[in-house]
Structures are given as structure tokens and as C-alpha cells.
mmCIF file of C-alpha atoms (C1' of nucleotides) and ligand atoms in Angstrom:
data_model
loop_
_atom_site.group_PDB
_atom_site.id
_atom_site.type_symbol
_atom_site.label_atom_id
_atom_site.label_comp_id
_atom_site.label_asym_id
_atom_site.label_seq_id
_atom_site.Cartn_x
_atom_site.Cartn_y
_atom_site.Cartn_z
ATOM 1 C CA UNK A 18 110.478 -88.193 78.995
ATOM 2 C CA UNK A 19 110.280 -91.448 76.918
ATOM 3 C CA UNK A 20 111.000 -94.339 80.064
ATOM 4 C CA UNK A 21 112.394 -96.842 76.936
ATOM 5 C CA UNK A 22 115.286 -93.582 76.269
ATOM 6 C CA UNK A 23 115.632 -93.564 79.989
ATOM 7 C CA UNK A 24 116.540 -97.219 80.193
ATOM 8 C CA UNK A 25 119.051 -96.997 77.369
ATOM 9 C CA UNK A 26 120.689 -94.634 79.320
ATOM 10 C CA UNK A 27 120.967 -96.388 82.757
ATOM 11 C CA UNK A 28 121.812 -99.856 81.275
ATOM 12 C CA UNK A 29 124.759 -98.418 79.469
ATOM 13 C CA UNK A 30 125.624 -97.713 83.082
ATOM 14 C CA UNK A 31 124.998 -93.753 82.796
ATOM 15 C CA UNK A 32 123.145 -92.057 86.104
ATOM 16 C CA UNK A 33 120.023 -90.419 85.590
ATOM 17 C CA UNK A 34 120.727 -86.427 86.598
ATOM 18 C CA UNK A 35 118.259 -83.514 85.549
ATOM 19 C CA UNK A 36 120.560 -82.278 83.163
ATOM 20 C CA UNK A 37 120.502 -85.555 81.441
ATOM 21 C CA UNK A 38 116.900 -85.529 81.664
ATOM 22 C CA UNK A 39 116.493 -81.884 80.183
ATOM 23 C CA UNK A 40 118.765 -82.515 76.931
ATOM 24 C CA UNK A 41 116.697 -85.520 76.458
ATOM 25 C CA UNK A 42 113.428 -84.103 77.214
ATOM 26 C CA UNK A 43 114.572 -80.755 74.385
ATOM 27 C CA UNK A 44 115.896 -83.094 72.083
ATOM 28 C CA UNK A 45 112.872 -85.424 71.944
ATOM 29 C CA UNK A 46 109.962 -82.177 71.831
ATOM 30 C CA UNK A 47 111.734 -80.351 69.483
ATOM 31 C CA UNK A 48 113.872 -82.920 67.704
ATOM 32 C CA UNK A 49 114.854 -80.835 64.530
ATOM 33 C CA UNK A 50 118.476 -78.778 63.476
ATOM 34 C CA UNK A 51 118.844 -77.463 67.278
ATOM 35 C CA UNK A 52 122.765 -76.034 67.936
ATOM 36 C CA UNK A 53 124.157 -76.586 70.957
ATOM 37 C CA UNK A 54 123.092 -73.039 72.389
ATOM 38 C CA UNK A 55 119.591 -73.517 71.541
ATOM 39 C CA UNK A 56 119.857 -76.828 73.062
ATOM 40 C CA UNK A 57 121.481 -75.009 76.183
ATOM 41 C CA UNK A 58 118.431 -72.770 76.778
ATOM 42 C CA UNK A 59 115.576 -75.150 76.451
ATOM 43 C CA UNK A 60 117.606 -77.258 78.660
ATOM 44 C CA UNK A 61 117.910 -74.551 81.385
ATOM 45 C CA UNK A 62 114.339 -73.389 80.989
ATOM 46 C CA UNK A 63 113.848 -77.448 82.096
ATOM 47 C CA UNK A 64 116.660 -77.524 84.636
ATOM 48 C CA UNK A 65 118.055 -73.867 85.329
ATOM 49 C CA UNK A 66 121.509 -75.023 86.784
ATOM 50 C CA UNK A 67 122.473 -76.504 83.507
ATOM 51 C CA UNK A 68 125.570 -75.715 82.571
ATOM 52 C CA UNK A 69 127.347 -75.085 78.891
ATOM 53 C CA UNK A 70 129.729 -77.910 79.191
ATOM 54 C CA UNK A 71 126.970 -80.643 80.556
ATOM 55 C CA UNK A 72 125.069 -80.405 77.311
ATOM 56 C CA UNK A 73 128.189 -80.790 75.371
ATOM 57 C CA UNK A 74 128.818 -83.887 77.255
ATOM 58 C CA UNK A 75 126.045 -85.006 77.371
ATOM 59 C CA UNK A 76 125.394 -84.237 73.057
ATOM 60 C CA UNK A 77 128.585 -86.720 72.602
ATOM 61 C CA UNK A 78 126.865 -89.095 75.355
ATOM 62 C CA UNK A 79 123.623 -89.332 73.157
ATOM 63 C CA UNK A 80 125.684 -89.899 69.883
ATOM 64 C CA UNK A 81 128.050 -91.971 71.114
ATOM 65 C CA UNK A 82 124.840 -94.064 72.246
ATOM 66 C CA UNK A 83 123.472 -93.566 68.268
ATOM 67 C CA UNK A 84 119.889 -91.852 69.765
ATOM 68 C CA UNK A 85 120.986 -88.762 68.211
ATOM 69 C CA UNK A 86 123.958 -87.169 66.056
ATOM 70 C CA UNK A 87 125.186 -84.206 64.739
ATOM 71 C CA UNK A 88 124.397 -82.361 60.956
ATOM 72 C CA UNK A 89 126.388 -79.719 59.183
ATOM 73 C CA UNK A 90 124.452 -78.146 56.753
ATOM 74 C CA UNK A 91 124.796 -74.974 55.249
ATOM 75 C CA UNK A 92 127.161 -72.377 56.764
ATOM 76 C CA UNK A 93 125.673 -72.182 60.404
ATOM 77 C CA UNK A 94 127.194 -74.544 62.875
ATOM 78 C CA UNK A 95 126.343 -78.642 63.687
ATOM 79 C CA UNK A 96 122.480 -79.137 65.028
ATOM 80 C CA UNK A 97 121.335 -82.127 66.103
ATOM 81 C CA UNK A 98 118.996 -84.130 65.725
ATOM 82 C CA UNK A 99 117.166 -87.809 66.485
ATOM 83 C CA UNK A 100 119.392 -90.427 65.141
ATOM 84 C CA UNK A 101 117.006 -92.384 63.235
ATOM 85 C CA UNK A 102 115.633 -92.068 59.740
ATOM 86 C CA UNK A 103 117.117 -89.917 56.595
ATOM 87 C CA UNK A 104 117.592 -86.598 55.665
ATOM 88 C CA UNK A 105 117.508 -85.214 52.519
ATOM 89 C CA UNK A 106 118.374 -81.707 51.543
ATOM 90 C CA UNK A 107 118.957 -79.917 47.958
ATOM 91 C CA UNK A 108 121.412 -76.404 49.422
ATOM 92 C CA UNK A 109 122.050 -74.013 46.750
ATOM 93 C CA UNK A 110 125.711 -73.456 47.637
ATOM 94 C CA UNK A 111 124.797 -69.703 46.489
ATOM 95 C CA UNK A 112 122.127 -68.036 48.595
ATOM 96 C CA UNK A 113 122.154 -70.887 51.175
ATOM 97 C CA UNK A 114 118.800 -72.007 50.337
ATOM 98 C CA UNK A 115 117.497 -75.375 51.743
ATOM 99 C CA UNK A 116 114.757 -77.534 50.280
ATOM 100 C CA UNK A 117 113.929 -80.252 52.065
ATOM 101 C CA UNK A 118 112.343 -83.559 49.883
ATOM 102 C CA UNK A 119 111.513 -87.082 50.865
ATOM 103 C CA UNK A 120 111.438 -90.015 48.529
ATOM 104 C CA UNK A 121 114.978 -91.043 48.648
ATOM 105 C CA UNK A 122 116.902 -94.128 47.292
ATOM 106 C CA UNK A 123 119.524 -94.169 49.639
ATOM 107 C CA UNK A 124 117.287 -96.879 51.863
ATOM 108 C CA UNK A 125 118.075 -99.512 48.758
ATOM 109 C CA UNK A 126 121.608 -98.674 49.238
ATOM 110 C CA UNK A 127 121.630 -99.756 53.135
ATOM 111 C CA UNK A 128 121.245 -103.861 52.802
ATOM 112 C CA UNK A 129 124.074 -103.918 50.434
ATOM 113 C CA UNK A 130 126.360 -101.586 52.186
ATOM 114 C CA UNK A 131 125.542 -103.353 55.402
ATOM 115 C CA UNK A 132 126.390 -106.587 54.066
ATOM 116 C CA UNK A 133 129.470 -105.432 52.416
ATOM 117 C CA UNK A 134 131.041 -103.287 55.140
ATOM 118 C CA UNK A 135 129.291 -105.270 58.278
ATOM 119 C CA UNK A 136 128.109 -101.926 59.714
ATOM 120 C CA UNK A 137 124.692 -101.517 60.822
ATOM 121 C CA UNK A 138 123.125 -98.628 59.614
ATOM 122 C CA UNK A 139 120.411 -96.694 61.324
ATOM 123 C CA UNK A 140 119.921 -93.549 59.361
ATOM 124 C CA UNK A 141 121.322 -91.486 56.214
ATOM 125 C CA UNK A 142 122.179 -87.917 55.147
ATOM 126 C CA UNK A 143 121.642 -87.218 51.122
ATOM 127 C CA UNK A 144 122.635 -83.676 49.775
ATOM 128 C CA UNK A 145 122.438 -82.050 46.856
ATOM 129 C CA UNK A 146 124.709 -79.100 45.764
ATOM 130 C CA UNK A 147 124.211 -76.720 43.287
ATOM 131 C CA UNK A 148 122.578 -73.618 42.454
ATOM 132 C CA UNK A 149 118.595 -72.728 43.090
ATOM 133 C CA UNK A 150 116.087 -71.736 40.295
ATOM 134 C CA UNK A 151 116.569 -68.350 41.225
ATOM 135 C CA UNK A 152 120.493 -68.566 41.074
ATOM 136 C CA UNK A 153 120.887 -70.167 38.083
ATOM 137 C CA UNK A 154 119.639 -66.669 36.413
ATOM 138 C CA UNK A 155 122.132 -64.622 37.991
ATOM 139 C CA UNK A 156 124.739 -67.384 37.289
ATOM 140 C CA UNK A 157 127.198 -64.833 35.391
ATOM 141 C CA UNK A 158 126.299 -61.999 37.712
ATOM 142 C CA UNK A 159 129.265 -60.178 39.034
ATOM 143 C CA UNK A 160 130.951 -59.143 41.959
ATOM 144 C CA UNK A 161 129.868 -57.119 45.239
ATOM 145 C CA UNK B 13 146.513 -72.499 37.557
ATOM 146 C CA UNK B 14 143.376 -73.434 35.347
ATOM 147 C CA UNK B 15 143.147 -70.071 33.454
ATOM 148 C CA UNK B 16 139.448 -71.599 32.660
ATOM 149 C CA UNK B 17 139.497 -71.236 36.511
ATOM 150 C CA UNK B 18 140.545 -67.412 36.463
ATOM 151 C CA UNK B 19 138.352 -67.008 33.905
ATOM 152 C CA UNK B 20 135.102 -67.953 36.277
ATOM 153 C CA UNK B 21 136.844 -65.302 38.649
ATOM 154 C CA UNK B 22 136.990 -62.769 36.011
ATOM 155 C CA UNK B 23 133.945 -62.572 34.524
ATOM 156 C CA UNK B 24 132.234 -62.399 37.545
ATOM 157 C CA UNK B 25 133.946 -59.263 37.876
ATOM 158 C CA UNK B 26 136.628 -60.213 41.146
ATOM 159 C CA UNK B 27 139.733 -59.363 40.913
ATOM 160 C CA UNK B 28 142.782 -61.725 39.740
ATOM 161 C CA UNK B 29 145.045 -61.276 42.964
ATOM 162 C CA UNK B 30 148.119 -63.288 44.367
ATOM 163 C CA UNK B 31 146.349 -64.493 47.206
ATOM 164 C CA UNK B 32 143.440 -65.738 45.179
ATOM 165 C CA UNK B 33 145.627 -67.236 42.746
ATOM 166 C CA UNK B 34 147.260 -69.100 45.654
ATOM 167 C CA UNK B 35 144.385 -70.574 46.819
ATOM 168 C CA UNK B 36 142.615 -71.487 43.978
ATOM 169 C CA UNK B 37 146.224 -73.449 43.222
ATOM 170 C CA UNK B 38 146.208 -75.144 46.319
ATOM 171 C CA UNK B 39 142.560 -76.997 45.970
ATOM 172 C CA UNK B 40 143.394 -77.492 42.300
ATOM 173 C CA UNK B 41 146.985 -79.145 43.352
ATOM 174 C CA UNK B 42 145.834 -81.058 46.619
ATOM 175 C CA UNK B 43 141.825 -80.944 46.479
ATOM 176 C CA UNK B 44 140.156 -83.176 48.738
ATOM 177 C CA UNK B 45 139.698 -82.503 52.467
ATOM 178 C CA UNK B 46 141.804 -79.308 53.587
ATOM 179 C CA UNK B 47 141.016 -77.288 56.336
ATOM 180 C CA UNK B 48 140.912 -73.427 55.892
ATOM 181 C CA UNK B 49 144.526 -73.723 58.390
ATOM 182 C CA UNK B 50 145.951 -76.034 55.920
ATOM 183 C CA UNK B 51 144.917 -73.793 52.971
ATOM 184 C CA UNK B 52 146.071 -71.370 54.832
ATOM 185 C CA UNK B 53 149.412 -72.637 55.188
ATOM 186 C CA UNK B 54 150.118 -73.846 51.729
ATOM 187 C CA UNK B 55 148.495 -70.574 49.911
ATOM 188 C CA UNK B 56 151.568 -68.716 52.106
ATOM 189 C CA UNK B 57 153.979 -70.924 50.961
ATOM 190 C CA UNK B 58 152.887 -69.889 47.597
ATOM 191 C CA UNK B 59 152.262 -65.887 48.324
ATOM 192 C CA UNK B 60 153.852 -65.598 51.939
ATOM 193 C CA UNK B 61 152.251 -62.161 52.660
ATOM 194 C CA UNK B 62 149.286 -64.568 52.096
ATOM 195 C CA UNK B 63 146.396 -63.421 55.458
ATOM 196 C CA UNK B 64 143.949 -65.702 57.240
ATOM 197 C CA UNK B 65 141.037 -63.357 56.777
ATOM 198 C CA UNK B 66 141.649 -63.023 52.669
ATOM 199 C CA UNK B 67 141.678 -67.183 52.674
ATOM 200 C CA UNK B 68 138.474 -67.052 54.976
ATOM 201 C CA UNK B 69 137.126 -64.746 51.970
ATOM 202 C CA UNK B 70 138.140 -66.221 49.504
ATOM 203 C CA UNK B 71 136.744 -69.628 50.203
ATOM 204 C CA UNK B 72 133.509 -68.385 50.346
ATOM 205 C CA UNK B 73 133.876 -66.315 46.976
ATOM 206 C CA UNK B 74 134.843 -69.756 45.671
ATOM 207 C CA UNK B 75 131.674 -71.250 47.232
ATOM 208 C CA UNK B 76 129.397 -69.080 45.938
ATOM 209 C CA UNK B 77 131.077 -69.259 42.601
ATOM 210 C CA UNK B 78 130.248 -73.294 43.047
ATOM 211 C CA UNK B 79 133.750 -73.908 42.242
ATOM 212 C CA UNK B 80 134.338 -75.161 45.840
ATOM 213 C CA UNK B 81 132.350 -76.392 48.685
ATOM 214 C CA UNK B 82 132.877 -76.699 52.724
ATOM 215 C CA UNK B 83 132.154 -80.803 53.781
ATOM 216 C CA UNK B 84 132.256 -81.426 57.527
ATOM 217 C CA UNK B 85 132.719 -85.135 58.416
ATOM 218 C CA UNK B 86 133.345 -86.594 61.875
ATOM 219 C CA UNK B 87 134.222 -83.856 64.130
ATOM 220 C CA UNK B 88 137.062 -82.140 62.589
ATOM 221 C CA UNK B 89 136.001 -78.900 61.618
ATOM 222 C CA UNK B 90 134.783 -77.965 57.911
ATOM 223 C CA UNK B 91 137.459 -79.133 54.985
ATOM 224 C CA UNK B 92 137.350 -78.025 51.207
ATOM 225 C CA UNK B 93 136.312 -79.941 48.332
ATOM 226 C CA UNK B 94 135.939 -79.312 44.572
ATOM 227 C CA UNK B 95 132.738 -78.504 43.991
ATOM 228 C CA UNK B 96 132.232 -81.383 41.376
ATOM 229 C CA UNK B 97 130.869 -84.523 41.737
ATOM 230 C CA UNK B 98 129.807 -87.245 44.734
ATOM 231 C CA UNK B 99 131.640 -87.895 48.200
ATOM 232 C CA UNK B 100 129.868 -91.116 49.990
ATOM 233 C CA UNK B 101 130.758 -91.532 53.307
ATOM 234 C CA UNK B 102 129.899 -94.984 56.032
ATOM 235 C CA UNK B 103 130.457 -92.789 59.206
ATOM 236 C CA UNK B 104 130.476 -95.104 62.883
ATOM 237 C CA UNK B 105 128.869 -92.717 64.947
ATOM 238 C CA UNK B 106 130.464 -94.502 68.106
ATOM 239 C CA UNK B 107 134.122 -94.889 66.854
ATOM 240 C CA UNK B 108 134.052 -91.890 64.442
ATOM 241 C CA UNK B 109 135.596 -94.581 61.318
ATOM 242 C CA UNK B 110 134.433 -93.550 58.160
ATOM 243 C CA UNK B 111 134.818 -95.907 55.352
ATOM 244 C CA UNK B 112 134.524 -94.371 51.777
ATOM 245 C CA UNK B 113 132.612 -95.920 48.712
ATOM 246 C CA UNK B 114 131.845 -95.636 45.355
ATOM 247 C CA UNK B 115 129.304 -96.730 43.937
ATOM 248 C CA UNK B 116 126.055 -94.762 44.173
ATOM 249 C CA UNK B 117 122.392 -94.599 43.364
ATOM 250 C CA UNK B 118 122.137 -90.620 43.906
ATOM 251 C CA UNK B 119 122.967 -89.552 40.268
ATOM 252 C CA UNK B 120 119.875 -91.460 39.110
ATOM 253 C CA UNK B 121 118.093 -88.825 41.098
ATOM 254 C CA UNK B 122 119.529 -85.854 40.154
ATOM 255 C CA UNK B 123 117.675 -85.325 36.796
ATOM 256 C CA UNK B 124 114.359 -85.528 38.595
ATOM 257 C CA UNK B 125 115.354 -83.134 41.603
ATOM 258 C CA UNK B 126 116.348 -80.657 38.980
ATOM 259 C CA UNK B 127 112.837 -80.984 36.404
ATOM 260 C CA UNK B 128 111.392 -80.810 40.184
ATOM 261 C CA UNK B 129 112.851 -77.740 41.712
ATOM 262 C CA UNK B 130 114.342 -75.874 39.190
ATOM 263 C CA UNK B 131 118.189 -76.743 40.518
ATOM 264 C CA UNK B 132 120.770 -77.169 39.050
ATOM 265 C CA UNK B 133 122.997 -79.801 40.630
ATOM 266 C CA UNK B 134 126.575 -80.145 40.709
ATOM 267 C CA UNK B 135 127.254 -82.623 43.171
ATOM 268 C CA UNK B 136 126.251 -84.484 46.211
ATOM 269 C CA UNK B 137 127.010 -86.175 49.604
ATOM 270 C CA UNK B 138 125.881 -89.433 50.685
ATOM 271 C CA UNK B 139 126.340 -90.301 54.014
ATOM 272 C CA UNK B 140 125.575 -93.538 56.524
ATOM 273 C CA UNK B 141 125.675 -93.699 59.760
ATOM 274 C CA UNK B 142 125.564 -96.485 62.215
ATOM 275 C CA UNK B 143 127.959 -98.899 63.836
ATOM 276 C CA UNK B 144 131.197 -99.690 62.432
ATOM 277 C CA UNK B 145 131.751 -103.882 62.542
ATOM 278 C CA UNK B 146 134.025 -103.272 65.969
ATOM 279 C CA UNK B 147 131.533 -101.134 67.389
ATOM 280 C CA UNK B 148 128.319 -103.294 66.958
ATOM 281 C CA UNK B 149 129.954 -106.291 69.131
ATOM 282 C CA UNK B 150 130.528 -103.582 72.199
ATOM 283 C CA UNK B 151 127.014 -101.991 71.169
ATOM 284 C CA UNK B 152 125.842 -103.455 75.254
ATOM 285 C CA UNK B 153 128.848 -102.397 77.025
ATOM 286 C CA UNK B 154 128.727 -99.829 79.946
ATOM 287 C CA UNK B 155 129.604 -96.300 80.304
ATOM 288 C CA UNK B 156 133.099 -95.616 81.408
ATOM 289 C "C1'" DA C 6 121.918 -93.439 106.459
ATOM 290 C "C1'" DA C 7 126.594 -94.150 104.603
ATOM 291 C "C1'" DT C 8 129.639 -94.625 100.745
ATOM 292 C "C1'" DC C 9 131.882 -93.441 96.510
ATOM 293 C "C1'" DA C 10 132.596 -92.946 91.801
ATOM 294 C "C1'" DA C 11 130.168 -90.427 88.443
ATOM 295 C "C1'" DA C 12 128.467 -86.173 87.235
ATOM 296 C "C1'" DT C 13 128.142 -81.334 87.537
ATOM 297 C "C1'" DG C 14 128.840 -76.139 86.945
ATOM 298 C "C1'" DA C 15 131.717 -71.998 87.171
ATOM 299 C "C1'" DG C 16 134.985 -70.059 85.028
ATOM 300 C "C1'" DA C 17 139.627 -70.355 82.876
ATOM 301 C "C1'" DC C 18 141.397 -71.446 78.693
ATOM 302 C "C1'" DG C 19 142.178 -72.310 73.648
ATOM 303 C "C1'" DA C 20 141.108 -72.453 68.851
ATOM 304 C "C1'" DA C 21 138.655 -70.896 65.074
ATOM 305 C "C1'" DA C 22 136.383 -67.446 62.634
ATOM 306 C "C1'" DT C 23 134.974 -62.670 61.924
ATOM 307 C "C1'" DC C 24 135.546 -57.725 62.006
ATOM 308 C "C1'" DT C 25 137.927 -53.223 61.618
ATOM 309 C "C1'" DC C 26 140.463 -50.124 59.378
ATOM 310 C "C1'" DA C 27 144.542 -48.095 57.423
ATOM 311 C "C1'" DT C 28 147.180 -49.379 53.383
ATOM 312 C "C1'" DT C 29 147.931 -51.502 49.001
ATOM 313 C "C1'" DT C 30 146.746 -53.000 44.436
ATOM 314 C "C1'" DA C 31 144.387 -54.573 40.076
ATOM 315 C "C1'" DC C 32 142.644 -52.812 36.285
ATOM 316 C "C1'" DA C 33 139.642 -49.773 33.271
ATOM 317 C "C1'" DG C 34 140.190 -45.598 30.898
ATOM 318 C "C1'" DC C 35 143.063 -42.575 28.976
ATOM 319 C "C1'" DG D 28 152.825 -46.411 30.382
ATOM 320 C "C1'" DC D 29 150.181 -43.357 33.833
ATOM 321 C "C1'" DT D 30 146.329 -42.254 36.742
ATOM 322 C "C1'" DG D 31 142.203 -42.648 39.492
ATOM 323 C "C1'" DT D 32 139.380 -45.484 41.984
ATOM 324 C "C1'" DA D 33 137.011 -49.014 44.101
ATOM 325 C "C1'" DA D 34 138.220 -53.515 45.391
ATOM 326 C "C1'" DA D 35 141.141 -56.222 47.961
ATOM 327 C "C1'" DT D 36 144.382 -57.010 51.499
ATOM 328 C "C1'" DG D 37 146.748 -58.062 56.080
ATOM 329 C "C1'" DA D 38 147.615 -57.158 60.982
ATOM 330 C "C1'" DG D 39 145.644 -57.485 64.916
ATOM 331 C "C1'" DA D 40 141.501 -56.844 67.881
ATOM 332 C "C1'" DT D 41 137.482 -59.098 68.946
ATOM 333 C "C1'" DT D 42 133.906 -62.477 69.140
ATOM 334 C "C1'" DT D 43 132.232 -67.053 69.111
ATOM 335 C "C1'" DC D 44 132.453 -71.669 70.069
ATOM 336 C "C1'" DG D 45 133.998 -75.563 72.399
ATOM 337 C "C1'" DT D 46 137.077 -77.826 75.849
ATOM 338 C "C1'" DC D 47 139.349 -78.339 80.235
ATOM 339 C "C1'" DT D 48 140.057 -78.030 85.304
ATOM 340 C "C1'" DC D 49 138.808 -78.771 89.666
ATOM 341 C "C1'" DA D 50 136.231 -78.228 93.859
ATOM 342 C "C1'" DT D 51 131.554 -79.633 94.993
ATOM 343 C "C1'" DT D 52 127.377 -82.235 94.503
ATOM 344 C "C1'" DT D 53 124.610 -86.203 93.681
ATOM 345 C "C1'" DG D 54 122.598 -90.759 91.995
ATOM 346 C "C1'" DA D 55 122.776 -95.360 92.851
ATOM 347 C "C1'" DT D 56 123.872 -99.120 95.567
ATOM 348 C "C1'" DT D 57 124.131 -101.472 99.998
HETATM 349 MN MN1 MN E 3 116.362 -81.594 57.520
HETATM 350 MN MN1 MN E 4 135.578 -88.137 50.975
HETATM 351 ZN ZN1 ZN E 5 120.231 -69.886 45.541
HETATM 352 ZN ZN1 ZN E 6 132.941 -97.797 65.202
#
DNA sequence: AATCAAATGAGACGAAATCTCATTTACAGC
DNA sequence: GCTGTAAATGAGATTTCGTCTCATTTGATT
């Protein structure tokens, strides 16, 4: 596990516990859209004692400290994932398709907003709604 | 209600009930940011008889009609919105603030995303996170 | 090693969402 | 206006997810 991630932990004043170490250590490998059960697992397959409400803890521990943070996307429940960086989706609000793309002009966005609003941003969520090539055909297509 | 509205519903071949007609009234009346409780509660004040499962179905026939769409912001669960057009969201993911804003570079992207993958977009979320102005002076302090 | 607040895990609890199924209803066809 | 029929509905059971409680353990400091 990443010693700088460790540090941010214990001088926020948090204690180092395997638990701790395990969500970090899942969160880091796998990084990507994990739910809280899937989080849970990994974590106990690390540190079998782990229990439910220790990774929910410690998932609003990590946010709170901004290393990672929830996403919503789609119908399925929040995932999380590393804090940093953007993500940019196009979800056809039909079949639940996701496309992932990258170039993204949110990042000219962020001096101005920063400025303006004195946060400090450190990452970005752009989605698109609408309907996928393939649902756009059946547009007018009717019930069950 | 919008018969333009019960018109989408129609020709898709649903049914024109009470209880959808009491929904679809209370996103077009109050719009932004219900829960499905809320809906819930105002669709029965409208068509008492009104159950939770028919509003649970109903918002997603509305979804995948692209007429509505679930947003989940901060914590709270997942509230309704019109399907149309941009939300923009500054979200402090200490403090949980979120700031709205307007102005936004996304549209200028749309018309590419769609030539690129065939969508067809109706609207879009832009969120930032980071730390709020309050939040960045504390950004050092201890855990509690 | 001793101390002590912080952290933990088991399980109770609560809220939110889904599922089941008997009943009702919208509406196309007459 | 009736009728037949599949679609839609609502009550309540059930599941799923997340939070809370509290007795016990443990990391960090001295
Ligand atoms: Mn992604
Ligand atoms: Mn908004
Ligand atoms: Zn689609
Ligand atoms: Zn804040």
C-alpha cells in the first residue's frame, strides 16, 4: 500500500488498522466503479474480520479526506472510485448503455470556476444523456 | 397535463391511467429534484389510491421514454429531473455544499459526441468536486 | 508494559426498492 | 354503449442496502 496514502491518513490523526489498510489496498489495485459490497469482499479476502459497517466508515473516511468519492451512474448503486482526474460518460437513458470517452473541456472550466467560487477542484464528472445509435431506431417503439 | 406529454405515452402504446397522469403532473408542476417519496406523496394527493410500486414503475417508463431522468447528488438518494437540458453542479466533497452554475462549455460538445457515436443527446450533467472555500482552510485539521 | 481513546465487528434496526399476485381498468373492436 | 382482454394497479411480503448500538479490541503514545 502506497506509504504517501498511508501518511495522509495518520496525519489527519486517523490510526492505521488492517481494515483501513485493506479498503485502501482494494481501492488503489482495482480503482474503478467498485460498490460497497464488492469493496467488502476484496477487503475481507485482504483482512477476513472486516466487517460491513468498517468499509462504510471507512468509504466516508476516504471521501471526506478527497482520495476517493462516490459515482452514480446508471441504475446500479454508488461505486467508487480514486478521487482524482475526470470522468466522462455518454448513458443512453434507454438500454443503460455506457460509453466511456476522453477529451473533455470541462478542465478549461476549472480555473474560472475556482477563481469565481474559491473552491479547489480536484476532479470532474461530465455526462451525457440521451438515447444510443441503436435506440434512436426503435425511438417510437411501443410498450412491453 | 401536457397532452403533447400523453401523447409520448400513447403512442408508445402505455396506457393513459390516473396514476400515470398524476405523476407525470407532478414533475411537470414541481420538476427539479424530487425523490420517488416525494412523488410519491404529491401523485396521492392528486389520485389518493395512488401505490408506491406503480410510481417506482412509472418513473422508469418515463426514463426510458427520456422524458425524465434519476440525478443523485450528495448523498440523498436519487431525485427526478426533466429529462431536458444541463444541471452543473460545484459539489465539496468534505462539507457536502453544492453550489449551482450556469454557464457551460458542454453543449459545444454535444454535436461532436453525437457525429461520433451515433447518440442522440438530450441533456447533460456537469459536476466538480473539491473543497468548498470553508473547507480548504480546515483541509490539515485532524480526525475527530 | 500500561493507558486510553479510537476503532472494530456482530447483529439489531430502519429505510428504500422490488416482487408477487389477486383484482381492476383502459381501450380496441364490435 | 358493451365486451373481452391484456395491461396496469395496489397491498403487503420480501429483499437489499445502509446505519446504529454497544461490548470488545487495538493502535499509538509514553
Ligand atoms: Mn468511468
Ligand atoms: Mn441542480
Ligand atoms: Zn440504448
Ligand atoms: Zn465544504
Amino acid at each position: 500500500m502506497s506509504p504517501e496514502l498511508i501518511d495522509r491518513l495518520r496525519e489527519a490523526g486517523y490510526k492505521i488498522t488492517p481494515p483501513r489498510l485493506a479498503v485502501l489496498e482494494v481501492i488503489q489495485r482495482e480503482g474503478e466503479h467498485l460498490n460497497p459490497n464488492e469493496i467488502l469482499a476484496q477487503a475481507q479476502a485482504i483482512h477476513p474480520q472486516t466487517g460491513r459497517a468498517t468499509v462504510y466508515r471507512t468509504l466516508e473516511l476516504l471521501t471526506n479526506l478527497g482520495i476517493v468519492r462516490p459515482i452514480y451512474v446508471g441504475d446500479s448503486g454508488p461505486t467508487y472510485i480514486r478521487a482524482e482526474g475526470g470522468h466522462h460518460h455518454l448513458v443512453c437513458s434507454q438500454c443503460g448503455r455506457i460509453l466511456d470517452f476522453e477529451q473533455c473541456v470541462a478542465d478549461s472550466m476549472e480555473r474560472e470556476l475556482e477563481a469565481r467560487f474559491g473552491f479547489r477542484i480536484k476532479s470532474h464528472l461530465l455526462e451525457f444523456y440521451g438515447l444510443c445509435a441503436d435506440c434512436c431506431g426503435e425511438e417510437t417503439t411501443g410498450a412491453s
